[in-house]
PDB file of C-alpha atoms in Angstrom:
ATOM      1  CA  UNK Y1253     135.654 186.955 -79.401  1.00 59.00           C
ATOM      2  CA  UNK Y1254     134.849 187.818 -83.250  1.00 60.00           C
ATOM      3  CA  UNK Y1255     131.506 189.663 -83.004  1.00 56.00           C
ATOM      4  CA  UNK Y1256     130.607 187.978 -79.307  1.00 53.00           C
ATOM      5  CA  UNK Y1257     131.601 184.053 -80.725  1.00 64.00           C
ATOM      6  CA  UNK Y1258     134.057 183.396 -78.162  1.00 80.00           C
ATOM      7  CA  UNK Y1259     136.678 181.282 -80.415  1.00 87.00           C
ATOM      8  CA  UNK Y1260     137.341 177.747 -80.175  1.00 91.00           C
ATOM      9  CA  UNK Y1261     138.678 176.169 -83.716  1.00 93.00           C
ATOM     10  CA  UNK Y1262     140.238 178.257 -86.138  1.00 94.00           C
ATOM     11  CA  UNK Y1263     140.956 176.314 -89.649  1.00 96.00           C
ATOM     12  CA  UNK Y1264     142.335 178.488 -92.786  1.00 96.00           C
ATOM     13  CA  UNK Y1265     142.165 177.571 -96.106  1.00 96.00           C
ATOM     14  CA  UNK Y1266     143.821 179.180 -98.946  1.00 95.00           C
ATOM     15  CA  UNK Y1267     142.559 182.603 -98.862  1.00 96.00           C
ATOM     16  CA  UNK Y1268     139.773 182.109 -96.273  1.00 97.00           C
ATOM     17  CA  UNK Y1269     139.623 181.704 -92.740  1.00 97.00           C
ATOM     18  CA  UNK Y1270     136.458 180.015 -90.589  1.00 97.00           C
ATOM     19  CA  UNK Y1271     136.272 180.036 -86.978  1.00 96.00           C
ATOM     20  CA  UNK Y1272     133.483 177.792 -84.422  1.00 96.00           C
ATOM     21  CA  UNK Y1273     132.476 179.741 -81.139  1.00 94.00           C
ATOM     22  CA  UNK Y1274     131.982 177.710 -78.033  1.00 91.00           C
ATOM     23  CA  UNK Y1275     128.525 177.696 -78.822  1.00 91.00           C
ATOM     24  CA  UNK Y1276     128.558 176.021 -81.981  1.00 93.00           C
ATOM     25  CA  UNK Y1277     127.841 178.515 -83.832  1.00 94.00           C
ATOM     26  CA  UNK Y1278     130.507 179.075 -87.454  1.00 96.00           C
ATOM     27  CA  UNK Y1279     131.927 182.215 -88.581  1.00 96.00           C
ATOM     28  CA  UNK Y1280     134.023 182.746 -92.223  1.00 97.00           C
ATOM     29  CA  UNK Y1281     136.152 185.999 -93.862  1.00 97.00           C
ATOM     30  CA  UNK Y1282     138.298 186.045 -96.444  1.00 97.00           C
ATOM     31  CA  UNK Y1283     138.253 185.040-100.302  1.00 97.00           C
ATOM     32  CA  UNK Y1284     134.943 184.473-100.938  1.00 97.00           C
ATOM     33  CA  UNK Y1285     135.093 184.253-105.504  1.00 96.00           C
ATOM     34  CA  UNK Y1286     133.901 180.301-105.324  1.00 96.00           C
ATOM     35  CA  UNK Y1287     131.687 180.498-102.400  1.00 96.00           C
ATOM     36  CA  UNK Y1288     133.952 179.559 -99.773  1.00 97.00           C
ATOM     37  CA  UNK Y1289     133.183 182.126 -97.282  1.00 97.00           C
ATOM     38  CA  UNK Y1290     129.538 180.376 -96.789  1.00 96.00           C
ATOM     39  CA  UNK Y1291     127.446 183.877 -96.670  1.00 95.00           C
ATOM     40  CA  UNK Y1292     125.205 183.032 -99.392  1.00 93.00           C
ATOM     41  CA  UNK Y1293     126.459 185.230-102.048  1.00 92.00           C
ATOM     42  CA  UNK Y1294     129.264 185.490-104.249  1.00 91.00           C
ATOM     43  CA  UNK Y1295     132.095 188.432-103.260  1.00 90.00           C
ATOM     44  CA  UNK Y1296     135.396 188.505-104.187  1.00 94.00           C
ATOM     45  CA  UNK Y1297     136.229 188.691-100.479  1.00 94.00           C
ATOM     46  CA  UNK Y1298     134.637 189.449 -97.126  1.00 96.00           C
ATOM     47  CA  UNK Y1299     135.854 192.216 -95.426  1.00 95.00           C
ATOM     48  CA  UNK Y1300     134.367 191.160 -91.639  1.00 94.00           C
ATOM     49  CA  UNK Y1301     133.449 187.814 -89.921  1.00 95.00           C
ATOM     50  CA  UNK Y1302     129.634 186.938 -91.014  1.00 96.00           C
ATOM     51  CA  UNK Y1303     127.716 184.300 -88.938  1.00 95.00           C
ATOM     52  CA  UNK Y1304     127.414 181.665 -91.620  1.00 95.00           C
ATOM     53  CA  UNK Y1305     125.668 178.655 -89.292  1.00 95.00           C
ATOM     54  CA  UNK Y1306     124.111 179.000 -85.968  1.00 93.00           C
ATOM     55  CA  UNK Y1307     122.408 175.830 -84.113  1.00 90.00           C
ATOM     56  CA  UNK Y1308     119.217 177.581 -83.305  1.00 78.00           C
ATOM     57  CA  UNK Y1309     118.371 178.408 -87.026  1.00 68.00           C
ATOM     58  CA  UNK Y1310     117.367 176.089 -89.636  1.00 58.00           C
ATOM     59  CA  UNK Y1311     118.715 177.046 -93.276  1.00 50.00           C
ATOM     60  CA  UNK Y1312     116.155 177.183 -95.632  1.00 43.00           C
ATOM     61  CA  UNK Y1313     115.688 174.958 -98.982  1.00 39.00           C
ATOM     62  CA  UNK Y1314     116.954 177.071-102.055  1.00 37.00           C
ATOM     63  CA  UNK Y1315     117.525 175.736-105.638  1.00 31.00           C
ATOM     64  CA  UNK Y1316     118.975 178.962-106.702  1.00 32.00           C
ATOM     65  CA  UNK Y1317     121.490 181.673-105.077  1.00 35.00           C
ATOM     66  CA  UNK Y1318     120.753 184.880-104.879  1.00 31.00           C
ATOM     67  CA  UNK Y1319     124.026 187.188-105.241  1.00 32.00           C
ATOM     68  CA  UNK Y1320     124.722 190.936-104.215  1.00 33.00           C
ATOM     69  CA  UNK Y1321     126.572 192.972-107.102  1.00 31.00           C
ATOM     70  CA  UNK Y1322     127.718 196.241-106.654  1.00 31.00           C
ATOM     71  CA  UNK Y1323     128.036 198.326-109.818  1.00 31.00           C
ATOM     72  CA  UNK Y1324     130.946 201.129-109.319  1.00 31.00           C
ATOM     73  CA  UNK Y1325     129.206 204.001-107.657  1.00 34.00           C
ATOM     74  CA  UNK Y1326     125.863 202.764-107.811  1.00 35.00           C
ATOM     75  CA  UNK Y1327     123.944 200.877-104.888  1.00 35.00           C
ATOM     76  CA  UNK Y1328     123.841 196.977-104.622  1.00 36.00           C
ATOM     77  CA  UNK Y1329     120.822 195.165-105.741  1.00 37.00           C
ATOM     78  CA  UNK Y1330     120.220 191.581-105.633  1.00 36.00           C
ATOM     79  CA  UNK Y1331     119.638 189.428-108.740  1.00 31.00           C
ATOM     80  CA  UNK Y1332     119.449 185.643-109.160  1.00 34.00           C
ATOM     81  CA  UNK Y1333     122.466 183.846-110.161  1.00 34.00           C
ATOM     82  CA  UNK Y1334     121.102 182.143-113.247  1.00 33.00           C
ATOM     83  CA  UNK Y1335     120.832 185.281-114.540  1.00 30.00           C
ATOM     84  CA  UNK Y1336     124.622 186.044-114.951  1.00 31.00           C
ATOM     85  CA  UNK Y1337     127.790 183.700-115.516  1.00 38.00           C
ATOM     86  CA  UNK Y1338     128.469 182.537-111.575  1.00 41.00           C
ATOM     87  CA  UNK Y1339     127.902 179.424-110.473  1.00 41.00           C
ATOM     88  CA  UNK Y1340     124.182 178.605-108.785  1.00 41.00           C
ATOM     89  CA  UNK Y1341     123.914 176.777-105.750  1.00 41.00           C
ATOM     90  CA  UNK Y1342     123.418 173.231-105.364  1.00 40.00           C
ATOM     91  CA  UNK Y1343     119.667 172.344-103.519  1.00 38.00           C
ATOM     92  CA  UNK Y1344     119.814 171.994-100.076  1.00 40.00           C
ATOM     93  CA  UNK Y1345     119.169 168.069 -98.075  1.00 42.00           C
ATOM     94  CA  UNK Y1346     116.833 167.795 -95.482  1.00 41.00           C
ATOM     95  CA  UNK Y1347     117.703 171.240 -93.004  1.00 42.00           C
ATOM     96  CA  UNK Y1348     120.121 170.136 -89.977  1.00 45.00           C
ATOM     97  CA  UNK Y1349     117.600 170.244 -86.403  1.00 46.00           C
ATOM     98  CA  UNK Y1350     118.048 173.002 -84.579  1.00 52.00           C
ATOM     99  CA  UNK Y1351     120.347 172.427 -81.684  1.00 54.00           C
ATOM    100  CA  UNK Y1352     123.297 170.759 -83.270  1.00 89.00           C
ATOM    101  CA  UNK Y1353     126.354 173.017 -82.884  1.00 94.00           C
ATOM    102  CA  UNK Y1354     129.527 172.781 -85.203  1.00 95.00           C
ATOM    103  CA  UNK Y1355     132.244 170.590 -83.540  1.00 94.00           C
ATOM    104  CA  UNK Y1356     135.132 171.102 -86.418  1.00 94.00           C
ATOM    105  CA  UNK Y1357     136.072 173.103 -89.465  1.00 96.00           C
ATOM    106  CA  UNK Y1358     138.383 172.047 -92.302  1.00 96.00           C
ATOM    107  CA  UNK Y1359     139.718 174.250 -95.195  1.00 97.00           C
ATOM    108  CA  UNK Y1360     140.809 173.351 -98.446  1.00 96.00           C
ATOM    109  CA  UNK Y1361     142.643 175.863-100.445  1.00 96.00           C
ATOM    110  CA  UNK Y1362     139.037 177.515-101.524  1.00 97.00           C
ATOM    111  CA  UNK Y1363     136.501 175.281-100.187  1.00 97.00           C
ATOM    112  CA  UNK Y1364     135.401 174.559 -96.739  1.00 98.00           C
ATOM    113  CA  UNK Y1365     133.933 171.500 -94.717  1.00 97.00           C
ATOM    114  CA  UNK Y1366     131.858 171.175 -91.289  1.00 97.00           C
ATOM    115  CA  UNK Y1367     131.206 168.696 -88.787  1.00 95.00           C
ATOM    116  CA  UNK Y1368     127.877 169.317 -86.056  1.00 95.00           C
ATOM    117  CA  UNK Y1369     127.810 167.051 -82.887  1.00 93.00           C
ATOM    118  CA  UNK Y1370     125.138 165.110 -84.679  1.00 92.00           C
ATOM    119  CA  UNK Y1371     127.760 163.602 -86.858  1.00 92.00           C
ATOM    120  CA  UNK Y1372     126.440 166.155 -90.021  1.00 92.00           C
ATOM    121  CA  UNK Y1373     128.142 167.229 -92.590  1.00 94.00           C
ATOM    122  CA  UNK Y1374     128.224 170.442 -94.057  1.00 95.00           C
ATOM    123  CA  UNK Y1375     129.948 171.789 -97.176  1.00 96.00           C
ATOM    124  CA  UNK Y1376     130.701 175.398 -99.478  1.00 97.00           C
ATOM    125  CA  UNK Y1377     132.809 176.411-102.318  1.00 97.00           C
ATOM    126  CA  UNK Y1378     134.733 175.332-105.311  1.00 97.00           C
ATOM    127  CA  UNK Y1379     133.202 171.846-106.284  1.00 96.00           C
ATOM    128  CA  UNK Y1380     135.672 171.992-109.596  1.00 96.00           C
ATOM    129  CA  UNK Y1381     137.186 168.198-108.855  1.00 96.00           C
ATOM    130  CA  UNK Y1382     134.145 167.238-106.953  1.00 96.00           C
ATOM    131  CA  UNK Y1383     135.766 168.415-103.220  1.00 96.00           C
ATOM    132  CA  UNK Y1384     132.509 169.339-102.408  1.00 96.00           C
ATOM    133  CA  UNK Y1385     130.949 165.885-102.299  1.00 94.00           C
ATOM    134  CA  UNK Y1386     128.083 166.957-103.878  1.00 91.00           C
ATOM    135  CA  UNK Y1387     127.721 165.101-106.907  1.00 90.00           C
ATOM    136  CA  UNK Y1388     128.459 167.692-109.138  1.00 90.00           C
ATOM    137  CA  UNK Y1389     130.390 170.778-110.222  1.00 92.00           C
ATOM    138  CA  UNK Y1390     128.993 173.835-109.347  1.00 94.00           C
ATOM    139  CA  UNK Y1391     130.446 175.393-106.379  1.00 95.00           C
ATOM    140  CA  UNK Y1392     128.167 176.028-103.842  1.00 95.00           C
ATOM    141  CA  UNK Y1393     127.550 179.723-101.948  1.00 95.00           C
ATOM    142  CA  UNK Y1394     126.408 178.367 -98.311  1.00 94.00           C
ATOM    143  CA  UNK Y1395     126.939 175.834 -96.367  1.00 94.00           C
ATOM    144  CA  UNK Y1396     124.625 173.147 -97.401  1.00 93.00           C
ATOM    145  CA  UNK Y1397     124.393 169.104 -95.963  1.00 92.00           C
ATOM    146  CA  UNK Y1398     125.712 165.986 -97.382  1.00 89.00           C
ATOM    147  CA  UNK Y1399     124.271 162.857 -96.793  1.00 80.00           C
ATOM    148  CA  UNK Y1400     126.159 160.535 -99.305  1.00 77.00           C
ATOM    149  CA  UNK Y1401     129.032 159.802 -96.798  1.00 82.00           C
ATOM    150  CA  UNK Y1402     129.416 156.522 -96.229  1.00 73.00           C
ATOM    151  CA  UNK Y1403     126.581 155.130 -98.486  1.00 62.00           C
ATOM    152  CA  UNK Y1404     128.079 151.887 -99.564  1.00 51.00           C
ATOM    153  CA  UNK Y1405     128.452 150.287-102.691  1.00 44.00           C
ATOM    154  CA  UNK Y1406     126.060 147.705-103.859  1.00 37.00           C
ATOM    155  CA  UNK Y1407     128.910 144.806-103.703  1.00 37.00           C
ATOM    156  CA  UNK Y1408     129.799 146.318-100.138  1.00 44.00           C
ATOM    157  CA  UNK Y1409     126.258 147.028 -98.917  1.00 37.00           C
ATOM    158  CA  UNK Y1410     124.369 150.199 -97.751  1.00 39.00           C
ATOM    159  CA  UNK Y1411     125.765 152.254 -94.620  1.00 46.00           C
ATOM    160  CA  UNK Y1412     124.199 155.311 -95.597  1.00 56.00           C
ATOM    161  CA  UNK Y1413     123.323 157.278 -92.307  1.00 61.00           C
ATOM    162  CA  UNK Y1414     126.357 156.439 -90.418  1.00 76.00           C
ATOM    163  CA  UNK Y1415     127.459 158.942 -88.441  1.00 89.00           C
ATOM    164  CA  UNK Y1416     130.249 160.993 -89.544  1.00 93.00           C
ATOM    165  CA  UNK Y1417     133.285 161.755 -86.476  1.00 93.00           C
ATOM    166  CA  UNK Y1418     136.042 163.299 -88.571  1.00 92.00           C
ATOM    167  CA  UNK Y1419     135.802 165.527 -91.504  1.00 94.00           C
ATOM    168  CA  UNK Y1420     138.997 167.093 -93.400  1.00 94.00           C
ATOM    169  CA  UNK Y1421     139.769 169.019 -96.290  1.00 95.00           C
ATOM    170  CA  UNK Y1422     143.128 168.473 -98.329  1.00 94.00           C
ATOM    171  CA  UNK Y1423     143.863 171.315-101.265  1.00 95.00           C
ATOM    172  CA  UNK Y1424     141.455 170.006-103.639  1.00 96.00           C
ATOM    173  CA  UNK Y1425     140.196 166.892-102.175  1.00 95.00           C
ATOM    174  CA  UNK Y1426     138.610 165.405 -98.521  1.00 96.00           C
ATOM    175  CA  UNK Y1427     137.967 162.833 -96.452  1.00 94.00           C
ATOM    176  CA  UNK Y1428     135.886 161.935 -93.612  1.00 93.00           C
ATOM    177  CA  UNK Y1429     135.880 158.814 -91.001  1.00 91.00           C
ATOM    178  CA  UNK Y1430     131.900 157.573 -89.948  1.00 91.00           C
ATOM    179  CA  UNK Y1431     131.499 155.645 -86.445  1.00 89.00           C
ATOM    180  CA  UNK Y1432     132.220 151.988 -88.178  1.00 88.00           C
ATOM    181  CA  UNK Y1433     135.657 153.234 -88.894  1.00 85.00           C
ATOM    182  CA  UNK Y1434     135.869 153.349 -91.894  1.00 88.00           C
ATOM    183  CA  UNK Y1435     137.652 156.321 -94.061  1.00 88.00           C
ATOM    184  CA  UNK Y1436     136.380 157.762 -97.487  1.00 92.00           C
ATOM    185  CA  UNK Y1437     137.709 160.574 -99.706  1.00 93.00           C
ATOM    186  CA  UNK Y1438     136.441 162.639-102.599  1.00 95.00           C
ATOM    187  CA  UNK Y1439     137.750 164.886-104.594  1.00 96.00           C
ATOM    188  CA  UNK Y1440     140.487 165.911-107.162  1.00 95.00           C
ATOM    189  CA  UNK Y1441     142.816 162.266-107.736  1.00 94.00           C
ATOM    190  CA  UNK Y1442     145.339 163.355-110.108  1.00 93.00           C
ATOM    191  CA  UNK Y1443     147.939 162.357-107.873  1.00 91.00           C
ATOM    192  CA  UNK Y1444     146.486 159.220-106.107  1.00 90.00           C
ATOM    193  CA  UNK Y1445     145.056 161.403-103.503  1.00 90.00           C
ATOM    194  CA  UNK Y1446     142.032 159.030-102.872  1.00 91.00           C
ATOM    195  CA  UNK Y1447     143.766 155.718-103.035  1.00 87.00           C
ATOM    196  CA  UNK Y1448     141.514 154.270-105.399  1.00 89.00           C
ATOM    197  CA  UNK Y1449     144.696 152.591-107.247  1.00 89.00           C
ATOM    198  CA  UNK Y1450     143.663 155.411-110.212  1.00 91.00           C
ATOM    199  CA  UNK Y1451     144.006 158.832-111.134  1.00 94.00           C
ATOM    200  CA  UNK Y1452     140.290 159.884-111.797  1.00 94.00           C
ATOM    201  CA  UNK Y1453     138.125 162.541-110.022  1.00 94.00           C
ATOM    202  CA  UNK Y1454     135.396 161.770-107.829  1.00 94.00           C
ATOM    203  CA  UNK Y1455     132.459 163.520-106.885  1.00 94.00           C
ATOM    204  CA  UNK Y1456     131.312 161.300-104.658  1.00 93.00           C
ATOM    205  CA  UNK Y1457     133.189 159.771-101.140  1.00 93.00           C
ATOM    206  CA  UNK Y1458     134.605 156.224-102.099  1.00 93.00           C
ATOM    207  CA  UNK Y1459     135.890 153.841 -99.489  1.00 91.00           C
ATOM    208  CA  UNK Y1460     139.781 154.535 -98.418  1.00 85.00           C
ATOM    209  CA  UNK Y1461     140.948 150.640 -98.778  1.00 80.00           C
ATOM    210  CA  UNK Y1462     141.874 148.898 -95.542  1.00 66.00           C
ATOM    211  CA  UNK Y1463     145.595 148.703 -95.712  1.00 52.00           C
ATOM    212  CA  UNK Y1464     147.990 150.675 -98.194  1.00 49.00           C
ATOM    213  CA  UNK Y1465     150.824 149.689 -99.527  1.00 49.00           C
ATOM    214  CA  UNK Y1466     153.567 152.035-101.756  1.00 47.00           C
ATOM    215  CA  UNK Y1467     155.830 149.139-103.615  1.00 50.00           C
ATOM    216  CA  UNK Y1468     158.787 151.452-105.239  1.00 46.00           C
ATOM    217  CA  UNK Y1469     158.595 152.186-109.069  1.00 44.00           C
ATOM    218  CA  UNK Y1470     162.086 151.863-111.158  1.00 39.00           C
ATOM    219  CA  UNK Y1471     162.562 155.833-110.195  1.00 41.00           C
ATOM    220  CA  UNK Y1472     162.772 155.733-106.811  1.00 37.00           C
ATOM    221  CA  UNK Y1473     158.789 157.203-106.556  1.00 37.00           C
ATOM    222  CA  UNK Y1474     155.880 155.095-105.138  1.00 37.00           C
ATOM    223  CA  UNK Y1475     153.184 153.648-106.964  1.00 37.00           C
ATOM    224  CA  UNK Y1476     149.549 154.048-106.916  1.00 43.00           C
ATOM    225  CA  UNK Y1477     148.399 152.036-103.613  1.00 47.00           C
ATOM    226  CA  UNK Y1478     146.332 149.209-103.475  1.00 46.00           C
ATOM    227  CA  UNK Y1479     145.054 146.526-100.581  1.00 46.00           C
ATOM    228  CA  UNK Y1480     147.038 143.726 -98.928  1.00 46.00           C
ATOM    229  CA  UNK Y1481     145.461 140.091 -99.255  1.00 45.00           C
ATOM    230  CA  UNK Y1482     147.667 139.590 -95.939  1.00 47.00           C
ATOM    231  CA  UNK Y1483     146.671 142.564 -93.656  1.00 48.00           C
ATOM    232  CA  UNK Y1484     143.620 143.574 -94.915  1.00 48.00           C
ATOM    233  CA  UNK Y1485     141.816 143.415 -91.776  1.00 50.00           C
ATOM    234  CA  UNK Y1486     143.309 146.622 -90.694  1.00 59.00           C
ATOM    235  CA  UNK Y1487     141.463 149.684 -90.779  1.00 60.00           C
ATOM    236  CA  UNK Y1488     143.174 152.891 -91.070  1.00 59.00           C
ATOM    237  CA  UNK Y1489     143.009 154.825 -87.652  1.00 60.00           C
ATOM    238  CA  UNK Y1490     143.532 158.426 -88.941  1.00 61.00           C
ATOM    239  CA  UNK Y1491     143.853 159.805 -92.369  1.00 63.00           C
ATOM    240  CA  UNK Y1492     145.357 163.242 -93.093  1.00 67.00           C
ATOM    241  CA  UNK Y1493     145.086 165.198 -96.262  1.00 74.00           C
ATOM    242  CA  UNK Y1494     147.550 167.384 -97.484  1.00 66.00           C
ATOM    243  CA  UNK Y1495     148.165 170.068-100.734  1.00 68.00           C
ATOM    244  CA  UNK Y1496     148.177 166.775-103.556  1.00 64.00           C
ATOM    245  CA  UNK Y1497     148.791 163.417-101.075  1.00 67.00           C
ATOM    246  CA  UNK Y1498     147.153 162.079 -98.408  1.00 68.00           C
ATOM    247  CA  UNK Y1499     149.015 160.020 -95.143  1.00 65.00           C
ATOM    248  CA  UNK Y1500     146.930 157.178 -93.683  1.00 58.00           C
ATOM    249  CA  UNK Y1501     148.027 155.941 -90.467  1.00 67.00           C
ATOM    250  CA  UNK Y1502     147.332 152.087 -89.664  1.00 60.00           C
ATOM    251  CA  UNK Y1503     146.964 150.886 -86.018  1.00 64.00           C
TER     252      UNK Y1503
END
């Protein structure tokens, strides 16, 4: 195993590679320049696995980073990161409980998403298009908690605290599925990738619509999707995210 984690998911991103021992606990190396390494500093790469989330310790609440910079012959020193041009990390939700190992990793191409027993999920990286789920921008340096997943709309009513059974990360967007079924996606759109029927970013998870349908334009490509009045009862069973698209199978 990679520093005693005996190895039981492997997921690679674009540079990056995470890995979630048979205990639960998460370990990341590779590109690390947004964050997506999780070790709570910003490198232009890690060198050697790093334990980045263990079930038996509790991350603490931080509004700021604090980042490791090595100056060309000189020894590192640590400095806050609103003190030089990276990007600070986003405050931390309520800690996770101790005893709730990782289940699943996802990678996008330079952020990363996990999934705890508990139905939890965890995010770090590049937030650029809002992948992160966070609300916001900045790229984040560990992994840190969501809890906006699933949190309704005010027309569709509140299912915030749901738990969360799938999580995965497309290039530049993701999705998750929570226990009523239901599918929602975040992320970069420029392509339709969250089948919202439009091509803007979101920061936040909206609802995947029931059932999709991809009428053909005049040049043979499809159009953005949007809900049948006939078949809208279905819910999709499993959604998979790829580089700029996403594929929703319907049961």
């Amino acid at each position: 195993g990679v520093m005693g984690a005996k190895p039981k998911i492997l997921a690679c991103g674009g540079l990056h590679t995470v890995l979630v021992g048979a205990s639960g606990v998460v370990m990341a190396w590779g590109a690390n320049h947004e964050g997506q390494a999780g070790v709570s500093r910003l490198d232009s790469f890690v060198a050697n696995a790093e334990l980045i989330y263990s079930p038996s310790v509790e991350v603490p609440r931080e509004n700021v980073a604090t980042l490791k910079v090595r100056a060309s012959g000189a020894p590192s020193k640590e400095i806050r990161a609103k003190s030089i041009k990276a990007p600070p990390r986003v405050e931390k939700e309520t800690p996770e409980p101790k005893g709730s190992p990782a289940m699943r990793v996802s990678c996008g191409y330079s952020h990363t998403l996990m999934l705890t027993d508990a139905g939890q999920v965890y995010a770090c990286g590049a937030c650029t298009y809002g992948q992160l789920g966070t609300a916001g921008s900045n790229s984040v340096l560990c992994l840190t908690r969501l809890d906006r997943i699933g949190a309704g709309s005010a027309s569709e009513g509140p299912t915030r605290g749901m738990r969360v059974v799938e999580v995965a990360a497309g290039a530049f967007h993701s999705v998750a599925r929570i226990q009523d079924g239901s599918w929602w996606a975040w992320g970069r759109n420029h392509r339709g990738q969250l089948a919202q029927g439009h091509l803007e970013v979101s920061s936040l998870p909206q609802r995947v619509p029931q059932v999709l349908h991809f009428p053909p334009t005049s040049g043979g490509a499809l159009a953005l999707p949007h809900s049948s009045a006939e078949d809208d009862s279905l819910e999709p069973v499993y959604v998979i995210p790829g580089g700029l698209h996403t594929i929703s199978v319907v049961d």
